[in-house]
């Protein structure tokens, strides 16, 4: 099974952003998706570092893919998306707008924010040129198995959300800005202070969600480690690991050991928990009653 | 052209009430997971759908059938059957969100008019035109992330008709792209047609303080005498950093009645009212008011104001994303 690193979902200053990709050049991952997913206002702060990151990763033998934005509404965003589609690099479509701009028949990949829930949708995307689809994180194992089989028949690689805070929603409204009494247009980049999103607690002070500008994520870090054998059995081709501000190289290494079978799920899961102190893990979308649920505690 | 009032009906009685109150169009769904308001006791069986459509037609109204959840892998047959039955029942159009279901319907039911559900979150003209070209979509229900000037700009760039929400519940997140409910309760808007379901709601009175929980998460806490709003996730009360409050959205509902002239100028074809879970009396009153408003607008008469405030959730309303500062 392969490992794909998804686009960084958070707003990091340029140095930190570039350092992630320098590190990933040496990490045991097969593919790196990069670029701005969440908010077009962030892009100018690190845009000029993208070509170098692409170059570094490609030289290290990684497949490099550029992501589209998750929600394209503004004229400026439409222009950005057109340019992305015309750049000639492999594009990960995370809003169907990008697909509308891609040259007819050009290969592309599909990210987890496009709703691919069934075989007919998968087949339609395959016909358009999709070569790889990362499924929506909320899909259960039963649906993943059906889609992995369909993907194999269609020649589309199937990827599953493997690790990291789960993207749960995208909005026209910026919650970071709202929290600071500002509007999105005058956000003053409040989200920059929270390199893994801002923890959102319930009225009982229970950790629940994370705020990331216009995006809302889970508080828990999804961890598909307990299910890697089942996913492999189902024919899933890759796990997606989502960047976080600390310990990410270690996370990549742990999943590598797991998918290579050099260490077992119990040992890997225990170690992953140590990399995420103070945060719970979840795998409920795969196998639980609710997305937040975690089966890992019962591993033995 | 007078703007079309598109009204919800969760029951055959609500459909009849809406039609009698002057709805040009009514939308409803079958009583299963194929529609995004899959609530207990709501929606139509096949016979009710056939009768409801016949009733509407006899009063000069149209019926749209929402089949706007995302078909389950390995179980798409249920959605395919819903499309076929909607056509057989005489639906004016089906409202779809899933790419695969759109492709299937365009291919196997080419004569059945297709509308794009808000659940598809088509938020710009390029994407809307893409759906128009690929699947022959004739109308798009716009996601609630756009301002009125943006809607006007979209209408200048597309032949696809636009329908916008003007009244009722307000999704704060881009619809069809939200798994909050699924994360907290296991019940998903996209897969099950359910958001923040009543089955997962608990209220607990702790010595005069009332907690409202969803999926075990306390997202409202009110003192004695205050009313606790229904714990819809995105309108819950949370804390982050130094702040505690309704961090995503206040418990408000949408009321764009004051914006009707602007929406008409923006080239909007149809005005959609949310609330298939609402009573027939509520539906009838909302329809009567909006019908009077669009007729007044069409005749160049001034609009009645404040007509619907008392029907709104908790009395508090918003114009949502239609005003850019909402963002």
PDB file of N, CA and C in Angstrom, chain A residues 9-10 137-138 161-169 196-202 206-211 215-224 240 242-244 251 255 272-273 275-286 290-296, chain B residues 179-180 182-185 217:
ATOM      1  N   UNK A   9      -3.523  21.628   5.455  1.00  0.00           N
ATOM      2  CA  UNK A   9      -4.825  22.295   5.546  1.00  0.00           C
ATOM      3  C   UNK A   9      -4.755  23.634   6.267  1.00  0.00           C
ATOM      4  N   UNK A  10      -3.604  23.897   6.902  1.00  0.00           N
ATOM      5  CA  UNK A  10      -3.529  25.061   7.802  1.00  0.00           C
ATOM      6  C   UNK A  10      -2.703  26.187   7.185  1.00  0.00           C
ATOM      7  N   UNK A 137     -13.845  11.185   3.771  1.00  0.00           N
ATOM      8  CA  UNK A 137     -13.491  10.538   5.044  1.00  0.00           C
ATOM      9  C   UNK A 137     -14.667   9.885   5.758  1.00  0.00           C
ATOM     10  N   UNK A 138     -15.904  10.298   5.469  1.00  0.00           N
ATOM     11  CA  UNK A 138     -17.021   9.731   6.248  1.00  0.00           C
ATOM     12  C   UNK A 138     -17.481   8.360   5.759  1.00  0.00           C
ATOM     13  N   UNK A 161      -8.640   8.202   3.733  1.00  0.00           N
ATOM     14  CA  UNK A 161      -8.125   9.110   4.760  1.00  0.00           C
ATOM     15  C   UNK A 161      -7.446   8.279   5.845  1.00  0.00           C
ATOM     16  N   UNK A 162      -6.142   8.431   5.989  1.00  0.00           N
ATOM     17  CA  UNK A 162      -5.405   7.566   6.902  1.00  0.00           C
ATOM     18  C   UNK A 162      -5.092   8.201   8.237  1.00  0.00           C
ATOM     19  N   UNK A 163      -4.666   9.462   8.186  1.00  0.00           N
ATOM     20  CA  UNK A 163      -4.250  10.085   9.435  1.00  0.00           C
ATOM     21  C   UNK A 163      -4.406  11.600   9.405  1.00  0.00           C
ATOM     22  N   UNK A 164      -4.870  12.126  10.519  1.00  0.00           N
ATOM     23  CA  UNK A 164      -4.910  13.577  10.700  1.00  0.00           C
ATOM     24  C   UNK A 164      -6.304  14.064  11.011  1.00  0.00           C
ATOM     25  N   UNK A 165      -6.359  15.294  11.489  1.00  0.00           N
ATOM     26  CA  UNK A 165      -7.666  15.894  11.771  1.00  0.00           C
ATOM     27  C   UNK A 165      -8.528  15.827  10.519  1.00  0.00           C
ATOM     28  N   UNK A 166      -9.774  15.423  10.718  1.00  0.00           N
ATOM     29  CA  UNK A 166     -10.648  15.153   9.573  1.00  0.00           C
ATOM     30  C   UNK A 166     -11.330  16.442   9.105  1.00  0.00           C
ATOM     31  N   UNK A 167     -11.232  16.762   7.815  1.00  0.00           N
ATOM     32  CA  UNK A 167     -11.983  17.907   7.312  1.00  0.00           C
ATOM     33  C   UNK A 167     -13.467  17.574   7.334  1.00  0.00           C
ATOM     34  N   UNK A 168     -14.251  18.304   8.169  1.00  0.00           N
ATOM     35  CA  UNK A 168     -15.666  17.964   8.323  1.00  0.00           C
ATOM     36  C   UNK A 168     -16.586  18.914   7.561  1.00  0.00           C
ATOM     37  N   UNK A 169     -16.132  20.145   7.354  1.00  0.00           N
ATOM     38  CA  UNK A 169     -17.020  21.088   6.668  1.00  0.00           C
ATOM     39  C   UNK A 169     -16.228  22.251   6.105  1.00  0.00           C
ATOM     40  N   UNK A 196      -2.360  24.039  13.772  1.00  0.00           N
ATOM     41  CA  UNK A 196      -3.128  22.792  13.633  1.00  0.00           C
ATOM     42  C   UNK A 196      -4.609  23.060  13.798  1.00  0.00           C
ATOM     43  N   UNK A 197      -5.011  24.292  13.628  1.00  0.00           N
ATOM     44  CA  UNK A 197      -6.395  24.670  13.864  1.00  0.00           C
ATOM     45  C   UNK A 197      -6.583  25.048  15.329  1.00  0.00           C
ATOM     46  N   UNK A 198      -7.665  25.736  15.607  1.00  0.00           N
ATOM     47  CA  UNK A 198      -7.961  26.174  16.975  1.00  0.00           C
ATOM     48  C   UNK A 198      -8.963  25.211  17.602  1.00  0.00           C
ATOM     49  N   UNK A 199      -8.589  24.679  18.777  1.00  0.00           N
ATOM     50  CA  UNK A 199      -9.456  23.699  19.445  1.00  0.00           C
ATOM     51  C   UNK A 199     -10.789  24.327  19.839  1.00  0.00           C
ATOM     52  N   UNK A 200     -11.863  23.633  19.522  1.00  0.00           N
ATOM     53  CA  UNK A 200     -13.213  24.077  19.862  1.00  0.00           C
ATOM     54  C   UNK A 200     -13.795  23.078  20.867  1.00  0.00           C
ATOM     55  N   UNK A 201     -14.185  23.590  22.034  1.00  0.00           N
ATOM     56  CA  UNK A 201     -14.708  22.719  23.088  1.00  0.00           C
ATOM     57  C   UNK A 201     -16.206  22.916  23.274  1.00  0.00           C
ATOM     58  N   UNK A 202     -16.836  21.904  23.855  1.00  0.00           N
ATOM     59  CA  UNK A 202     -18.270  21.996  24.141  1.00  0.00           C
ATOM     60  C   UNK A 202     -18.471  22.784  25.440  1.00  0.00           C
ATOM     61  N   UNK A 206     -15.412  19.793  26.711  1.00  0.00           N
ATOM     62  CA  UNK A 206     -14.972  18.557  26.077  1.00  0.00           C
ATOM     63  C   UNK A 206     -14.413  18.907  24.694  1.00  0.00           C
ATOM     64  N   UNK A 207     -13.213  18.449  24.344  1.00  0.00           N
ATOM     65  CA  UNK A 207     -12.680  18.725  23.008  1.00  0.00           C
ATOM     66  C   UNK A 207     -13.613  18.131  21.956  1.00  0.00           C
ATOM     67  N   UNK A 208     -13.875  18.871  20.889  1.00  0.00           N
ATOM     68  CA  UNK A 208     -14.866  18.389  19.930  1.00  0.00           C
ATOM     69  C   UNK A 208     -14.429  18.660  18.484  1.00  0.00           C
ATOM     70  N   UNK A 209     -14.165  19.944  18.174  1.00  0.00           N
ATOM     71  CA  UNK A 209     -13.847  20.309  16.787  1.00  0.00           C
ATOM     72  C   UNK A 209     -12.578  21.162  16.768  1.00  0.00           C
ATOM     73  N   UNK A 210     -12.159  21.493  15.553  1.00  0.00           N
ATOM     74  CA  UNK A 210     -11.065  22.448  15.392  1.00  0.00           C
ATOM     75  C   UNK A 210     -11.453  23.415  14.285  1.00  0.00           C
ATOM     76  N   UNK A 211     -11.184  24.684  14.541  1.00  0.00           N
ATOM     77  CA  UNK A 211     -11.555  25.748  13.615  1.00  0.00           C
ATOM     78  C   UNK A 211     -10.328  26.100  12.786  1.00  0.00           C
ATOM     79  N   UNK A 215     -12.767  26.455   7.285  1.00  0.00           N
ATOM     80  CA  UNK A 215     -12.904  25.008   7.425  1.00  0.00           C
ATOM     81  C   UNK A 215     -13.150  24.617   8.882  1.00  0.00           C
ATOM     82  N   UNK A 216     -13.892  23.531   9.075  1.00  0.00           N
ATOM     83  CA  UNK A 216     -14.075  22.944  10.397  1.00  0.00           C
ATOM     84  C   UNK A 216     -13.573  21.509  10.351  1.00  0.00           C
ATOM     85  N   UNK A 217     -12.714  21.182  11.316  1.00  0.00           N
ATOM     86  CA  UNK A 217     -12.148  19.830  11.360  1.00  0.00           C
ATOM     87  C   UNK A 217     -12.545  19.148  12.659  1.00  0.00           C
ATOM     88  N   UNK A 218     -12.242  17.850  12.730  1.00  0.00           N
ATOM     89  CA  UNK A 218     -12.451  17.128  13.981  1.00  0.00           C
ATOM     90  C   UNK A 218     -11.362  17.530  14.964  1.00  0.00           C
ATOM     91  N   UNK A 219     -11.690  17.462  16.247  1.00  0.00           N
ATOM     92  CA  UNK A 219     -10.632  17.610  17.254  1.00  0.00           C
ATOM     93  C   UNK A 219      -9.730  16.389  17.214  1.00  0.00           C
ATOM     94  N   UNK A 220     -10.335  15.220  17.063  1.00  0.00           N
ATOM     95  CA  UNK A 220      -9.553  13.988  17.085  1.00  0.00           C
ATOM     96  C   UNK A 220      -8.714  13.858  15.823  1.00  0.00           C
ATOM     97  N   UNK A 221      -7.638  13.132  15.961  1.00  0.00           N
ATOM     98  CA  UNK A 221      -6.809  12.810  14.797  1.00  0.00           C
ATOM     99  C   UNK A 221      -7.262  11.434  14.290  1.00  0.00           C
ATOM    100  N   UNK A 222      -7.778  11.425  13.073  1.00  0.00           N
ATOM    101  CA  UNK A 222      -8.156  10.136  12.499  1.00  0.00           C
ATOM    102  C   UNK A 222      -6.916   9.265  12.398  1.00  0.00           C
ATOM    103  N   UNK A 223      -7.102   7.980  12.655  1.00  0.00           N
ATOM    104  CA  UNK A 223      -5.992   7.041  12.585  1.00  0.00           C
ATOM    105  C   UNK A 223      -6.537   5.719  12.041  1.00  0.00           C
ATOM    106  N   UNK A 224      -6.186   5.424  10.803  1.00  0.00           N
ATOM    107  CA  UNK A 224      -6.709   4.208  10.164  1.00  0.00           C
ATOM    108  C   UNK A 224      -5.841   2.997  10.455  1.00  0.00           C
ATOM    109  N   UNK A 240      -3.946   8.225   3.010  1.00  0.00           N
ATOM    110  CA  UNK A 240      -3.601   9.651   2.974  1.00  0.00           C
ATOM    111  C   UNK A 240      -3.260  10.142   4.374  1.00  0.00           C
ATOM    112  N   UNK A 242      -2.352  13.506   6.631  1.00  0.00           N
ATOM    113  CA  UNK A 242      -2.552  14.944   6.533  1.00  0.00           C
ATOM    114  C   UNK A 242      -1.561  15.682   7.429  1.00  0.00           C
ATOM    115  N   UNK A 243      -0.817  16.634   6.871  1.00  0.00           N
ATOM    116  CA  UNK A 243       0.249  17.295   7.633  1.00  0.00           C
ATOM    117  C   UNK A 243      -0.225  17.935   8.943  1.00  0.00           C
ATOM    118  N   UNK A 244       0.649  17.858   9.941  1.00  0.00           N
ATOM    119  CA  UNK A 244       0.422  18.528  11.218  1.00  0.00           C
ATOM    120  C   UNK A 244       1.732  19.184  11.611  1.00  0.00           C
ATOM    121  N   UNK A 251       5.201  10.382  12.030  1.00  0.00           N
ATOM    122  CA  UNK A 251       3.922   9.768  11.639  1.00  0.00           C
ATOM    123  C   UNK A 251       4.079   9.040  10.294  1.00  0.00           C
ATOM    124  N   UNK A 255       3.527   4.901   9.702  1.00  0.00           N
ATOM    125  CA  UNK A 255       2.603   4.284   8.739  1.00  0.00           C
ATOM    126  C   UNK A 255       3.356   3.452   7.696  1.00  0.00           C
ATOM    127  N   UNK A 272       1.684   6.067  17.692  1.00  0.00           N
ATOM    128  CA  UNK A 272       1.000   7.234  17.118  1.00  0.00           C
ATOM    129  C   UNK A 272       0.346   8.042  18.234  1.00  0.00           C
ATOM    130  N   UNK A 273      -0.255   7.340  19.186  1.00  0.00           N
ATOM    131  CA  UNK A 273      -0.889   8.035  20.304  1.00  0.00           C
ATOM    132  C   UNK A 273       0.125   8.898  21.051  1.00  0.00           C
ATOM    133  N   UNK A 275       2.648  10.385  19.728  1.00  0.00           N
ATOM    134  CA  UNK A 275       2.986  11.559  18.916  1.00  0.00           C
ATOM    135  C   UNK A 275       1.900  12.637  19.043  1.00  0.00           C
ATOM    136  N   UNK A 276       0.707  12.228  19.432  1.00  0.00           N
ATOM    137  CA  UNK A 276      -0.421  13.164  19.546  1.00  0.00           C
ATOM    138  C   UNK A 276      -0.854  13.308  21.004  1.00  0.00           C
ATOM    139  N   UNK A 277       0.036  13.738  21.884  1.00  0.00           N
ATOM    140  CA  UNK A 277      -0.368  13.812  23.295  1.00  0.00           C
ATOM    141  C   UNK A 277      -1.496  14.831  23.472  1.00  0.00           C
ATOM    142  N   UNK A 278      -2.428  14.484  24.313  1.00  0.00           N
ATOM    143  CA  UNK A 278      -3.515  15.433  24.579  1.00  0.00           C
ATOM    144  C   UNK A 278      -4.618  15.401  23.543  1.00  0.00           C
ATOM    145  N   UNK A 279      -4.473  14.586  22.515  1.00  0.00           N
ATOM    146  CA  UNK A 279      -5.543  14.499  21.518  1.00  0.00           C
ATOM    147  C   UNK A 279      -5.978  13.060  21.360  1.00  0.00           C
ATOM    148  N   UNK A 280      -7.282  12.888  21.180  1.00  0.00           N
ATOM    149  CA  UNK A 280      -7.743  11.529  20.978  1.00  0.00           C
ATOM    150  C   UNK A 280      -7.615  11.147  19.506  1.00  0.00           C
ATOM    151  N   UNK A 281      -7.598   9.857  19.279  1.00  0.00           N
ATOM    152  CA  UNK A 281      -7.583   9.327  17.918  1.00  0.00           C
ATOM    153  C   UNK A 281      -8.997   8.866  17.578  1.00  0.00           C
ATOM    154  N   UNK A 282      -9.288   8.769  16.304  1.00  0.00           N
ATOM    155  CA  UNK A 282     -10.610   8.269  15.902  1.00  0.00           C
ATOM    156  C   UNK A 282     -10.497   7.425  14.641  1.00  0.00           C
ATOM    157  N   UNK A 283     -11.390   6.459  14.538  1.00  0.00           N
ATOM    158  CA  UNK A 283     -11.522   5.674  13.304  1.00  0.00           C
ATOM    159  C   UNK A 283     -12.986   5.300  13.086  1.00  0.00           C
ATOM    160  N   UNK A 284     -13.865   6.070  13.733  1.00  0.00           N
ATOM    161  CA  UNK A 284     -15.285   5.728  13.729  1.00  0.00           C
ATOM    162  C   UNK A 284     -15.946   5.807  12.367  1.00  0.00           C
ATOM    163  N   UNK A 285     -15.455   6.682  11.499  1.00  0.00           N
ATOM    164  CA  UNK A 285     -16.051   6.717  10.163  1.00  0.00           C
ATOM    165  C   UNK A 285     -15.850   5.382   9.450  1.00  0.00           C
ATOM    166  N   UNK A 286     -14.740   4.735   9.729  1.00  0.00           N
ATOM    167  CA  UNK A 286     -14.473   3.449   9.071  1.00  0.00           C
ATOM    168  C   UNK A 286     -15.318   2.330   9.658  1.00  0.00           C
ATOM    169  N   UNK A 290     -20.126   6.241  15.258  1.00  0.00           N
ATOM    170  CA  UNK A 290     -20.009   7.672  14.944  1.00  0.00           C
ATOM    171  C   UNK A 290     -18.580   7.948  14.497  1.00  0.00           C
ATOM    172  N   UNK A 291     -18.383   9.012  13.754  1.00  0.00           N
ATOM    173  CA  UNK A 291     -17.047   9.325  13.252  1.00  0.00           C
ATOM    174  C   UNK A 291     -15.999   9.464  14.337  1.00  0.00           C
ATOM    175  N   UNK A 292     -16.420   9.998  15.475  1.00  0.00           N
ATOM    176  CA  UNK A 292     -15.479  10.286  16.553  1.00  0.00           C
ATOM    177  C   UNK A 292     -15.003   9.024  17.273  1.00  0.00           C
ATOM    178  N   UNK A 293     -15.674   7.909  17.078  1.00  0.00           N
ATOM    179  CA  UNK A 293     -15.354   6.706  17.845  1.00  0.00           C
ATOM    180  C   UNK A 293     -13.948   6.175  17.519  1.00  0.00           C
ATOM    181  N   UNK A 294     -13.430   5.434  18.471  1.00  0.00           N
ATOM    182  CA  UNK A 294     -12.060   4.913  18.338  1.00  0.00           C
ATOM    183  C   UNK A 294     -12.028   3.448  18.769  1.00  0.00           C
ATOM    184  N   UNK A 295     -11.606   2.605  17.849  1.00  0.00           N
ATOM    185  CA  UNK A 295     -11.565   1.173  18.152  1.00  0.00           C
ATOM    186  C   UNK A 295     -10.189   0.736  18.632  1.00  0.00           C
ATOM    187  N   UNK A 296      -9.217   1.633  18.496  1.00  0.00           N
ATOM    188  CA  UNK A 296      -7.821   1.241  18.721  1.00  0.00           C
ATOM    189  C   UNK A 296      -7.519   0.732  20.113  1.00  0.00           C
TER     190      UNK A 296
ATOM    191  N   UNK B 179     -19.795  16.996   7.286  1.00  0.00           N
ATOM    192  CA  UNK B 179     -19.901  15.713   7.995  1.00  0.00           C
ATOM    193  C   UNK B 179     -19.953  15.909   9.503  1.00  0.00           C
ATOM    194  N   UNK B 180     -20.321  17.090   9.951  1.00  0.00           N
ATOM    195  CA  UNK B 180     -20.366  17.334  11.403  1.00  0.00           C
ATOM    196  C   UNK B 180     -21.326  16.373  12.090  1.00  0.00           C
ATOM    197  N   UNK B 182     -22.447  13.516  11.057  1.00  0.00           N
ATOM    198  CA  UNK B 182     -21.941  12.155  10.917  1.00  0.00           C
ATOM    199  C   UNK B 182     -20.840  11.877  11.942  1.00  0.00           C
ATOM    200  N   UNK B 183     -20.028  12.888  12.179  1.00  0.00           N
ATOM    201  CA  UNK B 183     -18.925  12.753  13.134  1.00  0.00           C
ATOM    202  C   UNK B 183     -19.456  12.575  14.559  1.00  0.00           C
ATOM    203  N   UNK B 184     -20.493  13.358  14.908  1.00  0.00           N
ATOM    204  CA  UNK B 184     -20.976  13.355  16.290  1.00  0.00           C
ATOM    205  C   UNK B 184     -22.055  12.315  16.554  1.00  0.00           C
ATOM    206  N   UNK B 185     -22.810  11.947  15.522  1.00  0.00           N
ATOM    207  CA  UNK B 185     -23.947  11.044  15.758  1.00  0.00           C
ATOM    208  C   UNK B 185     -23.941   9.797  14.866  1.00  0.00           C
ATOM    209  N   UNK B 217     -22.649  15.510  23.272  1.00  0.00           N
ATOM    210  CA  UNK B 217     -21.917  16.779  23.372  1.00  0.00           C
ATOM    211  C   UNK B 217     -22.861  17.894  23.818  1.00  0.00           C
TER     212      UNK B 217
END
